[in-house]
């Protein structure tokens, strides 16, 4: 899957290799910042112990490198959906380390109809798409 998941606003999206290049502030007696990439690598390692792989990942970091946001799409999926983990971290104590788990829904285009899948309900809503050949809607 090549489409992105992370909505980062004006922040550029980066990969894990670039995440490792983000400088980490020096530790103090009361705060030891953990590098963003170390947290991500620990999460990926923990998932691998449970035989769960990551198929796509995206990160965004604030311009000063203090805040990181990311999404990891997992190989575990069901028809029309894929599990994802959202992650955030900060070096400046503005955000706590946080994880959230959700489902990424795939929309499939079939013969001019777009199907939107609603997880947990088993329902699909079909919407008419513009007829690209005539310029009108059906």
PDB file of C-alpha atoms in Angstrom:
ATOM      1  CA  UNK A   1       0.000   0.000   0.000  1.00  0.00           C
ATOM      2  CA  UNK A   2       1.530   3.298  -1.035  1.00  0.00           C
ATOM      3  CA  UNK A   3      -0.997   5.794   0.295  1.00  0.00           C
ATOM      4  CA  UNK A   4      -0.172   7.679   3.451  1.00  0.00           C
ATOM      5  CA  UNK A   5      -1.924   7.491   6.781  1.00  0.00           C
ATOM      6  CA  UNK A   6      -0.322  10.276   8.806  1.00  0.00           C
ATOM      7  CA  UNK A   7      -1.961  13.680   8.670  1.00  0.00           C
ATOM      8  CA  UNK A   8       0.843  16.013   9.732  1.00  0.00           C
ATOM      9  CA  UNK A   9      -0.371  19.398   8.516  1.00  0.00           C
ATOM     10  CA  UNK A  10       2.616  21.543   7.553  1.00  0.00           C
ATOM     11  CA  UNK A  11       5.176  19.087   8.957  1.00  0.00           C
ATOM     12  CA  UNK A  12       7.127  17.081   6.369  1.00  0.00           C
ATOM     13  CA  UNK A  13       6.809  13.305   6.562  1.00  0.00           C
ATOM     14  CA  UNK A  14      10.002  11.353   7.213  1.00  0.00           C
ATOM     15  CA  UNK A  15      11.054   7.725   7.524  1.00  0.00           C
ATOM     16  CA  UNK A  16      12.663   5.864  10.416  1.00  0.00           C
ATOM     17  CA  UNK A  17      16.191   6.463   9.062  1.00  0.00           C
ATOM     18  CA  UNK A  18      15.632  10.234   9.177  1.00  0.00           C
ATOM     19  CA  UNK A  19      14.076   9.892  12.621  1.00  0.00           C
ATOM     20  CA  UNK A  20      17.401   8.538  13.891  1.00  0.00           C
ATOM     21  CA  UNK A  21      19.103  11.773  12.773  1.00  0.00           C
ATOM     22  CA  UNK A  22      17.011  13.989  15.079  1.00  0.00           C
ATOM     23  CA  UNK A  23      19.241  15.421  17.837  1.00  0.00           C
ATOM     24  CA  UNK A  24      18.357  14.601  21.431  1.00  0.00           C
ATOM     25  CA  UNK A  25      18.730  17.236  24.162  1.00  0.00           C
ATOM     26  CA  UNK A  26      21.101  16.508  27.014  1.00  0.00           C
ATOM     27  CA  UNK A  27      19.649  14.764  30.032  1.00  0.00           C
ATOM     28  CA  UNK A  28      19.157  16.650  33.267  1.00  0.00           C
ATOM     29  CA  UNK A  29      18.883  15.334  36.804  1.00  0.00           C
ATOM     30  CA  UNK A  30      15.084  15.220  36.427  1.00  0.00           C
ATOM     31  CA  UNK A  31      14.554  14.445  32.731  1.00  0.00           C
ATOM     32  CA  UNK A  32      16.244  11.985  30.393  1.00  0.00           C
ATOM     33  CA  UNK A  33      14.840  12.368  26.858  1.00  0.00           C
ATOM     34  CA  UNK A  34      14.576   9.081  24.980  1.00  0.00           C
ATOM     35  CA  UNK A  35      15.428   9.380  21.261  1.00  0.00           C
ATOM     36  CA  UNK A  36      12.338   9.140  19.065  1.00  0.00           C
ATOM     37  CA  UNK A  37      13.823   6.359  16.936  1.00  0.00           C
ATOM     38  CA  UNK A  38      14.667   4.245  19.997  1.00  0.00           C
ATOM     39  CA  UNK A  39      11.041   4.332  21.107  1.00  0.00           C
ATOM     40  CA  UNK A  40       9.865   3.322  17.624  1.00  0.00           C
ATOM     41  CA  UNK A  41      12.440   0.523  17.381  1.00  0.00           C
ATOM     42  CA  UNK A  42      11.393  -0.792  20.809  1.00  0.00           C
ATOM     43  CA  UNK A  43       7.758  -0.829  19.705  1.00  0.00           C
ATOM     44  CA  UNK A  44       8.579  -2.621  16.437  1.00  0.00           C
ATOM     45  CA  UNK A  45      10.698  -5.166  18.345  1.00  0.00           C
ATOM     46  CA  UNK A  46       7.893  -5.794  20.840  1.00  0.00           C
ATOM     47  CA  UNK A  47       5.426  -6.318  17.988  1.00  0.00           C
ATOM     48  CA  UNK A  48       7.827  -8.777  16.337  1.00  0.00           C
ATOM     49  CA  UNK A  49       7.876 -10.898  19.529  1.00  0.00           C
ATOM     50  CA  UNK A  50       4.150 -11.372  18.878  1.00  0.00           C
ATOM     51  CA  UNK A  51       4.742 -12.124  15.180  1.00  0.00           C
ATOM     52  CA  UNK A  52       3.237  -8.811  14.063  1.00  0.00           C
ATOM     53  CA  UNK A  53       5.099  -6.958  11.322  1.00  0.00           C
ATOM     54  CA  UNK A  54       4.959  -3.355  10.179  1.00  0.00           C
ATOM     55  CA  UNK A  55       4.065  -2.888   6.490  1.00  0.00           C
ATOM     56  CA  UNK A  56       4.159   0.913   6.344  1.00  0.00           C
ATOM     57  CA  UNK A  57       5.328   3.657   8.667  1.00  0.00           C
ATOM     58  CA  UNK A  58       5.368   7.452   8.530  1.00  0.00           C
ATOM     59  CA  UNK A  59       6.660  10.048  10.958  1.00  0.00           C
ATOM     60  CA  UNK A  60       6.604  13.810  11.307  1.00  0.00           C
ATOM     61  CA  UNK A  61       8.753  15.872  13.637  1.00  0.00           C
ATOM     62  CA  UNK A  62       8.359  19.497  14.703  1.00  0.00           C
ATOM     63  CA  UNK A  63      10.894  21.913  13.202  1.00  0.00           C
ATOM     64  CA  UNK A  64      12.935  21.938  16.423  1.00  0.00           C
ATOM     65  CA  UNK A  65      12.869  18.112  16.671  1.00  0.00           C
ATOM     66  CA  UNK A  66      11.191  18.174  20.067  1.00  0.00           C
ATOM     67  CA  UNK A  67       7.863  16.554  19.119  1.00  0.00           C
ATOM     68  CA  UNK A  68       7.358  13.422  17.019  1.00  0.00           C
ATOM     69  CA  UNK A  69       4.156  11.905  15.636  1.00  0.00           C
ATOM     70  CA  UNK A  70       3.904   8.648  13.707  1.00  0.00           C
ATOM     71  CA  UNK A  71       1.672   5.935  12.323  1.00  0.00           C
ATOM     72  CA  UNK A  72       2.628   2.295  11.857  1.00  0.00           C
ATOM     73  CA  UNK A  73       0.368   0.147   9.668  1.00  0.00           C
ATOM     74  CA  UNK A  74       0.505  -3.476  10.774  1.00  0.00           C
ATOM     75  CA  UNK A  75       0.436  -6.576   8.618  1.00  0.00           C
ATOM     76  CA  UNK A  76      -2.503  -7.854  10.654  1.00  0.00           C
ATOM     77  CA  UNK A  77      -5.644  -7.138   8.694  1.00  0.00           C
ATOM     78  CA  UNK A  78      -9.162  -8.247   7.957  1.00  0.00           C
ATOM     79  CA  UNK A  79     -11.128  -7.744   4.766  1.00  0.00           C
ATOM     80  CA  UNK A  80     -11.179  -4.025   4.007  1.00  0.00           C
ATOM     81  CA  UNK A  81      -9.319  -2.987   7.174  1.00  0.00           C
ATOM     82  CA  UNK A  82      -5.791  -2.931   8.569  1.00  0.00           C
ATOM     83  CA  UNK A  83      -4.719  -2.358  12.168  1.00  0.00           C
ATOM     84  CA  UNK A  84      -2.579   0.722  12.798  1.00  0.00           C
ATOM     85  CA  UNK A  85      -0.753   2.199  15.776  1.00  0.00           C
ATOM     86  CA  UNK A  86      -0.409   5.936  16.300  1.00  0.00           C
ATOM     87  CA  UNK A  87       2.545   7.125  18.359  1.00  0.00           C
ATOM     88  CA  UNK A  88       3.704  10.428  19.783  1.00  0.00           C
ATOM     89  CA  UNK A  89       6.681  11.501  21.877  1.00  0.00           C
ATOM     90  CA  UNK A  90       8.365  14.715  22.955  1.00  0.00           C
ATOM     91  CA  UNK A  91      11.775  15.696  24.259  1.00  0.00           C
ATOM     92  CA  UNK A  92      10.538  18.952  25.799  1.00  0.00           C
ATOM     93  CA  UNK A  93       7.862  17.406  28.089  1.00  0.00           C
ATOM     94  CA  UNK A  94       5.068  19.058  26.066  1.00  0.00           C
ATOM     95  CA  UNK A  95       3.555  15.618  25.293  1.00  0.00           C
ATOM     96  CA  UNK A  96       3.675  12.344  27.145  1.00  0.00           C
ATOM     97  CA  UNK A  97       4.712   9.263  25.244  1.00  0.00           C
ATOM     98  CA  UNK A  98       1.451   7.980  23.841  1.00  0.00           C
ATOM     99  CA  UNK A  99       0.139   5.140  21.714  1.00  0.00           C
ATOM    100  CA  UNK A 100      -3.271   4.613  20.210  1.00  0.00           C
ATOM    101  CA  UNK A 101      -4.551   1.667  18.216  1.00  0.00           C
ATOM    102  CA  UNK A 102      -7.125   1.825  15.474  1.00  0.00           C
ATOM    103  CA  UNK A 103      -8.290   0.445  12.182  1.00  0.00           C
ATOM    104  CA  UNK A 104      -7.408   1.867   8.804  1.00  0.00           C
ATOM    105  CA  UNK A 105     -10.320   1.397   6.421  1.00  0.00           C
ATOM    106  CA  UNK A 106      -9.803   0.748   2.705  1.00  0.00           C
ATOM    107  CA  UNK A 107     -12.242   2.274   0.242  1.00  0.00           C
ATOM    108  CA  UNK A 108     -12.618   0.216  -2.917  1.00  0.00           C
ATOM    109  CA  UNK A 109     -13.771   1.620  -6.242  1.00  0.00           C
ATOM    110  CA  UNK A 110     -16.024  -0.798  -8.141  1.00  0.00           C
ATOM    111  CA  UNK A 111     -17.733   0.109 -11.415  1.00  0.00           C
ATOM    112  CA  UNK A 112     -18.252   3.767 -10.496  1.00  0.00           C
ATOM    113  CA  UNK A 113     -19.403   3.007  -6.948  1.00  0.00           C
ATOM    114  CA  UNK A 114     -17.289   3.751  -3.914  1.00  0.00           C
ATOM    115  CA  UNK A 115     -17.861   1.450  -0.977  1.00  0.00           C
ATOM    116  CA  UNK A 116     -17.197   2.830   2.483  1.00  0.00           C
ATOM    117  CA  UNK A 117     -16.739   0.149   5.074  1.00  0.00           C
ATOM    118  CA  UNK A 118     -17.774   0.770   8.653  1.00  0.00           C
ATOM    119  CA  UNK A 119     -15.733  -1.404  11.044  1.00  0.00           C
ATOM    120  CA  UNK A 120     -17.711  -3.355  13.581  1.00  0.00           C
ATOM    121  CA  UNK A 121     -21.062  -2.953  11.828  1.00  0.00           C
ATOM    122  CA  UNK A 122     -20.507  -5.185   8.822  1.00  0.00           C
ATOM    123  CA  UNK A 123     -22.264  -2.571   6.703  1.00  0.00           C
ATOM    124  CA  UNK A 124     -21.074  -0.959   3.505  1.00  0.00           C
ATOM    125  CA  UNK A 125     -22.469   2.256   2.084  1.00  0.00           C
ATOM    126  CA  UNK A 126     -22.300   2.756  -1.660  1.00  0.00           C
ATOM    127  CA  UNK A 127     -22.053   6.230  -3.114  1.00  0.00           C
ATOM    128  CA  UNK A 128     -22.368   7.261  -6.735  1.00  0.00           C
ATOM    129  CA  UNK A 129     -19.216   8.725  -8.211  1.00  0.00           C
ATOM    130  CA  UNK A 130     -19.095  11.339 -10.983  1.00  0.00           C
ATOM    131  CA  UNK A 131     -19.206   9.862 -14.471  1.00  0.00           C
ATOM    132  CA  UNK A 132     -15.828  11.015 -15.744  1.00  0.00           C
ATOM    133  CA  UNK A 133     -16.745  10.446 -19.405  1.00  0.00           C
ATOM    134  CA  UNK A 134     -19.846  12.639 -19.619  1.00  0.00           C
ATOM    135  CA  UNK A 135     -18.998  15.149 -16.889  1.00  0.00           C
ATOM    136  CA  UNK A 136     -22.334  14.497 -15.168  1.00  0.00           C
ATOM    137  CA  UNK A 137     -23.347  12.599 -12.058  1.00  0.00           C
ATOM    138  CA  UNK A 138     -25.538   9.546 -12.260  1.00  0.00           C
TER     139      UNK A 138
END
